[in-house]
Amino acid sequence: MSIVTDANGFHERVSQDVSNFRGTPPRQIGKALEGLQGKKLEGHSLSSENLAIARSESVFTSKSYSNAASKDVVVDGVNFSAEDVEDIRGLLKDVFSNAPKGTSDLGYADYAKMGLAENAVRSYAEKNLTGEQAEVVNRAVSNYFDEVIKKEDELIRGTYTTYTIDNLYYGKRYDGTDEIIRKMRQAIRDLAKNPNLPEQARQTFANTSLDGPGMILSASNMELAGNIRSKFSTVNWNDDKERNALLNQYRDWMRPAYLELYAGSSKFTEAKLSEDFDLFSSFFEQANKAVERAAVGHIDFQI
C-alpha cells in the first residue's frame, strides 16, 4: 500500500521495504496479502445425470475449485460443458494475472484495467457462449473485481487508522498514530543518516515531513472510479476513433486528479497520463491474446 507524505509542497513516496532503495523510494508499502482465494463452493455435488452442480459463479474464479472429474457443470441454473469450464477458467486466470488484486492501493488506472478485463471477457463470451452462459461468466468477472475493491478497503482499514477528506481525488489519510507508521517514520529518519545511500537520496528522506496525517495513494472519488471502469468495460478498443475519444475523456477526468497528486506539476501529470495510456495498451494486448488462446481451445473440431 503506497503512502505519500508532504515534503516542501511535493509528494514523496516511501516504502516499508526501504532497504531496496535505488534512487527513488519504491511505490509499494505495507503487508502484501495472498491473492484472492475465491469463495467456497456452495452445495457442490453430483446429480443423477452425473453433473457437477455449482450454485456460485466461483466455479470459474475460485482457486480451490477443481473439475478433475471432467464433468459438465450447472452454474446458477445454466449448463456448461467441462470444455467450457476449462476454457473459461484458463481465460480468467490469464486475464486476472495482470489485473489489480486488491493487495495494494487501487488508483484510477487500476479501475480502467478492471474495465478492460471485463471488456475482454465479454468479447469472448459474446462470440463463444450462449446468451445465458455469457451472462453468468460476465457476472463472475464483475463480482471478482467487486471483491478486489472490497479487499483493498479491508486492507487499508485493517492496517491504518484512516479517514477520508471529501471533494478530493486522493482524499484517504492515515492519522500517523499507528505503530506501523511510527516504525516507518523512524526508518525514514535512519535512511536520512545512512552513509551508504547517495547524497540525493539522503536529502530526499531528510526533507520528508514526518508530522501530521499522510496520504494513501488510493482513489477516493468512487463515482469517478466507477465511471472509468464502466467506460473501459464497453469501449471498442480496436476502433481508433472510439478508443481515442475515451482516452481524451480519461485525460480530462484525470488531469485535475494528477495535478492534485503531484502538487500542481504539469510535467509529472502529463508523464503519468502517458504512462497510463501505455499501460492500457499493453494490458489490452495481453488480454486480447488470452481471449484468442481461449477461443482456439473452444473450437469444436468434430465433424
Coordinates of C-alpha atoms in Angstrom, one line a residue:
M1 CA 0.0 0.0 0.0
S2 CA 1.6 3.3 -1.1
I3 CA 1.9 6.2 1.3
V4 CA 2.6 9.8 0.5
T5 CA 3.8 12.3 2.9
D6 CA 4.2 16.1 2.3
A7 CA 7.7 17.4 1.7
N8 CA 8.1 21.1 0.9
G9 CA 4.9 21.1 -1.2
F10 CA 5.8 17.9 -3.1
H11 CA 4.8 14.4 -2.5
E12 CA 7.5 11.8 -1.9
R13 CA 6.6 8.1 -1.9
V14 CA 8.2 5.9 0.8
S15 CA 8.1 2.2 1.3
Q16 CA 8.4 -0.2 4.2
D17 CA 11.0 -2.1 2.2
V18 CA 13.4 0.8 2.3
S19 CA 16.5 -1.4 2.1
N20 CA 15.8 -1.8 -1.7
F21 CA 16.1 1.9 -2.3
R22 CA 17.5 2.6 -5.8
G23 CA 17.3 6.4 -6.2
T24 CA 13.5 6.8 -5.9
P25 CA 11.6 5.5 -3.0
P26 CA 9.7 2.3 -4.0
R27 CA 5.9 2.7 -4.5
Q28 CA 4.7 -0.3 -2.6
I29 CA 4.4 -0.4 1.2
G30 CA 2.5 -2.4 3.7
K31 CA 1.9 -6.1 4.2
A32 CA 1.2 -7.9 0.9
L33 CA -1.7 -10.3 1.1
E34 CA -2.0 -13.6 -0.7
G35 CA -4.1 -13.5 -3.9
L36 CA -7.9 -13.7 -3.6
Q37 CA -8.7 -17.3 -2.7
G38 CA -12.2 -17.2 -4.1
K39 CA -15.5 -18.1 -2.4
K40 CA -16.0 -21.7 -1.3
L41 CA -18.5 -23.6 -3.5
E42 CA -21.9 -23.8 -2.0
G43 CA -23.6 -27.2 -2.4
H44 CA -21.1 -28.8 -4.8
S45 CA -22.5 -32.2 -5.6
L46 CA -23.3 -34.7 -8.4
S47 CA -26.8 -35.0 -9.8
S48 CA -28.4 -38.2 -11.2
E49 CA -27.2 -37.1 -14.6
N50 CA -23.6 -37.1 -13.3
L51 CA -23.5 -33.2 -13.4
A52 CA -21.3 -31.3 -11.0
I53 CA -23.7 -28.7 -9.5
A54 CA -22.3 -25.3 -8.6
R55 CA -24.5 -22.7 -7.1
S56 CA -22.0 -19.9 -7.4
E57 CA -20.0 -18.5 -10.3
S58 CA -16.9 -19.0 -8.2
V59 CA -16.5 -22.3 -10.2
F60 CA -14.8 -20.1 -12.7
T61 CA -12.8 -17.8 -10.4
S62 CA -12.0 -19.8 -7.3
K63 CA -8.5 -21.3 -7.0
S64 CA -9.9 -24.1 -4.8
Y65 CA -12.3 -25.4 -7.3
S66 CA -11.3 -28.5 -9.3
N67 CA -13.1 -30.1 -12.2
A68 CA -10.8 -33.1 -12.1
A69 CA -13.7 -35.4 -12.8
S70 CA -14.2 -33.7 -16.1
K71 CA -18.0 -33.4 -15.5
D72 CA -20.3 -30.9 -17.0
V73 CA -21.3 -28.2 -14.7
V74 CA -24.5 -26.3 -13.9
V75 CA -23.8 -22.7 -12.7
D76 CA -26.7 -20.6 -11.5
G77 CA -29.0 -22.9 -13.4
V78 CA -27.0 -22.7 -16.7
N79 CA -25.2 -25.7 -18.2
F80 CA -21.5 -25.5 -19.0
S81 CA -19.6 -28.4 -20.6
A82 CA -16.3 -29.5 -19.0
E83 CA -14.6 -28.0 -22.0
D84 CA -16.4 -24.7 -21.5
V85 CA -15.3 -24.6 -17.8
E86 CA -11.7 -25.4 -18.7
D87 CA -11.5 -22.7 -21.4
I88 CA -13.2 -20.0 -19.2
R89 CA -11.0 -20.8 -16.2
G90 CA -7.9 -20.6 -18.4
L91 CA -9.1 -17.2 -19.8
L92 CA -9.8 -15.7 -16.4
K93 CA -6.6 -17.0 -15.0
D94 CA -4.7 -15.2 -17.8
V95 CA -6.7 -12.0 -17.5
F96 CA -6.6 -11.9 -13.7
S97 CA -2.9 -12.5 -13.6
N98 CA -2.3 -8.9 -14.9
A99 CA -5.3 -7.3 -13.3
P100 CA -5.5 -5.5 -10.0
K101 CA -5.8 -7.8 -7.0
G102 CA -6.6 -5.5 -4.1
T103 CA -3.4 -6.3 -2.3
S104 CA -2.2 -2.7 -2.6
D105 CA -3.7 0.7 -3.3
L106 CA -6.0 0.9 -6.2
G107 CA -5.6 4.0 -8.3
Y108 CA -7.9 5.2 -11.1
A109 CA -5.8 3.5 -13.7
D110 CA -6.5 0.2 -11.9
Y111 CA -10.2 0.7 -12.3
A112 CA -9.6 1.2 -16.1
K113 CA -7.7 -2.1 -16.1
M114 CA -10.7 -3.8 -14.4
G115 CA -12.9 -2.4 -17.1
L116 CA -10.6 -3.6 -19.9
A117 CA -10.5 -7.1 -18.3
E118 CA -14.3 -7.2 -18.2
N119 CA -14.3 -5.9 -21.8
A120 CA -12.1 -8.8 -23.0
V121 CA -14.1 -11.5 -21.2
R122 CA -17.3 -10.1 -22.6
S123 CA -15.9 -10.1 -26.1
Y124 CA -15.0 -13.8 -25.7
A125 CA -18.4 -14.7 -24.1
E126 CA -20.4 -13.0 -26.9
K127 CA -18.6 -15.0 -29.6
N128 CA -18.2 -18.4 -27.9
L129 CA -21.0 -18.8 -25.4
T130 CA -24.8 -18.7 -25.3
G131 CA -26.5 -15.6 -24.0
E132 CA -27.3 -17.3 -20.7
Q133 CA -23.7 -18.6 -20.3
A134 CA -22.3 -15.2 -21.2
E135 CA -24.4 -13.6 -18.5
V136 CA -23.1 -15.9 -15.8
V137 CA -19.5 -15.5 -16.9
N138 CA -19.7 -11.7 -17.1
R139 CA -21.3 -11.6 -13.7
A140 CA -18.5 -13.8 -12.3
V141 CA -15.9 -11.3 -13.6
S142 CA -17.8 -8.3 -12.3
N143 CA -18.2 -9.9 -8.8
Y144 CA -14.5 -10.8 -8.8
F145 CA -13.5 -7.2 -9.2
D146 CA -16.1 -6.0 -6.7
E147 CA -14.3 -8.3 -4.2
V148 CA -10.9 -6.9 -5.3
I149 CA -12.2 -3.4 -4.4
K150 CA -13.6 -4.7 -1.1
K151 CA -10.3 -6.4 -0.3
E152 CA -8.4 -3.2 -0.8
D153 CA -10.7 -1.3 1.5
E154 CA -10.3 -4.0 4.2
L155 CA -6.6 -3.9 3.8
I156 CA -6.4 -0.2 4.3
R157 CA -8.8 -0.2 7.3
G158 CA -7.0 -3.2 8.8
T159 CA -3.6 -1.5 8.6
Y160 CA -4.1 2.1 9.5
T161 CA -6.4 4.4 11.4
T162 CA -7.8 6.3 8.5
Y163 CA -10.3 8.9 7.4
T164 CA -11.3 10.5 4.1
I165 CA -11.4 14.1 3.1
D166 CA -14.3 14.8 0.8
N167 CA -14.0 16.6 -2.6
L168 CA -10.5 15.3 -3.2
Y169 CA -9.3 12.7 -5.8
Y170 CA -6.9 11.3 -3.3
G171 CA -8.6 12.1 0.0
K172 CA -7.7 9.0 2.1
R173 CA -5.5 9.8 5.0
Y174 CA -3.9 7.9 7.9
D175 CA -3.5 9.8 11.1
G176 CA 0.0 8.7 12.0
T177 CA -0.7 7.2 15.4
D178 CA -0.4 3.5 14.3
E179 CA 2.6 1.5 15.3
I180 CA 3.5 0.7 11.7
I181 CA 3.5 4.4 10.8
R182 CA 5.8 5.2 13.7
K183 CA 8.2 2.5 12.6
M184 CA 8.1 3.7 9.1
R185 CA 8.9 7.2 10.1
Q186 CA 11.8 6.1 12.2
A187 CA 13.1 4.1 9.2
I188 CA 13.0 7.3 7.2
R189 CA 15.0 9.1 9.8
D190 CA 17.6 6.4 9.8
L191 CA 17.8 6.5 6.0
A192 CA 18.5 10.2 6.1
K193 CA 21.6 9.4 8.1
N194 CA 22.7 6.3 6.1
P195 CA 26.2 6.9 4.6
N196 CA 25.7 4.1 2.1
L197 CA 23.0 6.0 0.3
P198 CA 23.6 8.6 -2.4
E199 CA 23.5 12.2 -1.1
Q200 CA 20.4 13.0 -3.1
A201 CA 18.6 10.0 -1.6
R202 CA 19.6 11.1 2.0
Q203 CA 18.3 14.6 1.2
T204 CA 15.1 13.2 -0.1
F205 CA 14.5 11.4 3.2
A206 CA 15.7 14.2 5.3
N207 CA 13.3 16.6 3.7
T208 CA 10.3 14.3 4.1
S209 CA 7.8 15.7 6.5
L210 CA 7.1 13.2 9.3
D211 CA 4.4 15.2 11.1
G212 CA 0.7 15.2 10.7
P213 CA -1.5 12.9 8.5
G214 CA -0.3 11.2 5.4
M215 CA -1.9 10.5 2.1
I216 CA -2.8 6.9 0.9
L217 CA -2.4 6.6 -2.8
S218 CA -5.8 5.1 -3.3
A219 CA -8.7 6.5 -5.4
S220 CA -11.2 8.2 -3.1
N221 CA -13.6 9.6 -5.7
M222 CA -15.6 6.4 -6.2
E223 CA -18.0 7.9 -8.6
L224 CA -15.2 8.8 -11.0
A225 CA -13.5 5.4 -10.4
G226 CA -16.8 3.6 -11.2
N227 CA -17.3 5.7 -14.4
I228 CA -13.8 4.9 -15.6
R229 CA -14.3 1.2 -15.0
S230 CA -17.7 1.3 -16.8
K231 CA -16.4 3.2 -19.8
F232 CA -13.4 1.0 -20.3
S233 CA -15.5 -2.1 -20.0
T234 CA -17.6 -1.2 -23.0
V235 CA -15.2 0.7 -25.4
N236 CA -14.3 -0.9 -28.7
W237 CA -10.5 -0.7 -28.2
N238 CA -9.8 -1.8 -31.7
D239 CA -11.8 1.2 -33.1
D240 CA -9.3 4.1 -33.3
K241 CA -12.0 6.8 -33.1
E242 CA -13.8 5.2 -30.2
R243 CA -10.5 4.4 -28.3
N244 CA -9.1 7.9 -28.8
A245 CA -12.3 9.5 -27.7
L246 CA -12.2 7.5 -24.4
L247 CA -8.6 8.3 -23.8
N248 CA -9.3 12.0 -24.3
Q249 CA -12.1 11.7 -21.8
Y250 CA -9.8 9.9 -19.4
R251 CA -7.2 12.7 -19.8
D252 CA -9.9 15.3 -19.0
W253 CA -11.0 13.3 -16.0
M254 CA -7.5 12.6 -14.6
R255 CA -5.6 15.8 -15.3
P256 CA -7.1 17.6 -12.2
A257 CA -6.6 14.4 -10.2
Y258 CA -3.0 14.1 -11.1
L259 CA -2.4 17.8 -10.6
E260 CA -3.7 17.3 -7.1
L261 CA -1.5 14.3 -6.6
Y262 CA 1.7 16.0 -8.0
A263 CA 1.2 19.3 -6.2
G264 CA 0.3 21.2 -9.4
S265 CA 3.1 19.9 -11.5
S266 CA 2.0 19.7 -15.2
K267 CA 5.2 17.9 -16.1
F268 CA 4.5 15.0 -13.7
T269 CA 0.8 15.0 -14.6
E270 CA 1.4 14.6 -18.4
A271 CA 4.1 12.0 -17.8
K272 CA 1.6 10.0 -15.6
L273 CA -1.1 10.2 -18.2
S274 CA 1.3 8.9 -20.9
E275 CA 2.3 6.1 -18.6
D276 CA -1.3 5.2 -18.1
F277 CA -2.0 5.1 -21.9
D278 CA 1.0 2.8 -22.4
L279 CA -0.3 0.6 -19.6
F280 CA -3.7 0.3 -21.0
S281 CA -2.4 -0.6 -24.5
S282 CA -0.2 -3.3 -23.0
F283 CA -2.9 -4.7 -20.8
F284 CA -5.4 -4.8 -23.7
E285 CA -2.9 -6.6 -25.9
Q286 CA -2.2 -9.2 -23.2
A287 CA -6.0 -9.7 -22.5
N288 CA -6.7 -10.0 -26.2
K289 CA -4.1 -12.7 -26.6
A290 CA -5.7 -14.5 -23.7
V291 CA -9.1 -14.3 -25.5
E292 CA -7.5 -15.7 -28.6
R293 CA -6.0 -18.6 -26.8
A294 CA -9.3 -19.4 -25.1
A295 CA -11.2 -19.1 -28.4
V296 CA -8.9 -21.6 -30.1
G297 CA -9.4 -24.1 -27.2
H298 CA -13.1 -23.6 -27.5
I299 CA -13.4 -24.6 -31.2
D300 CA -15.1 -27.9 -31.8
F301 CA -13.2 -29.8 -34.5
Q302 CA -15.6 -32.7 -34.7
I303 CA -17.5 -33.1 -37.9

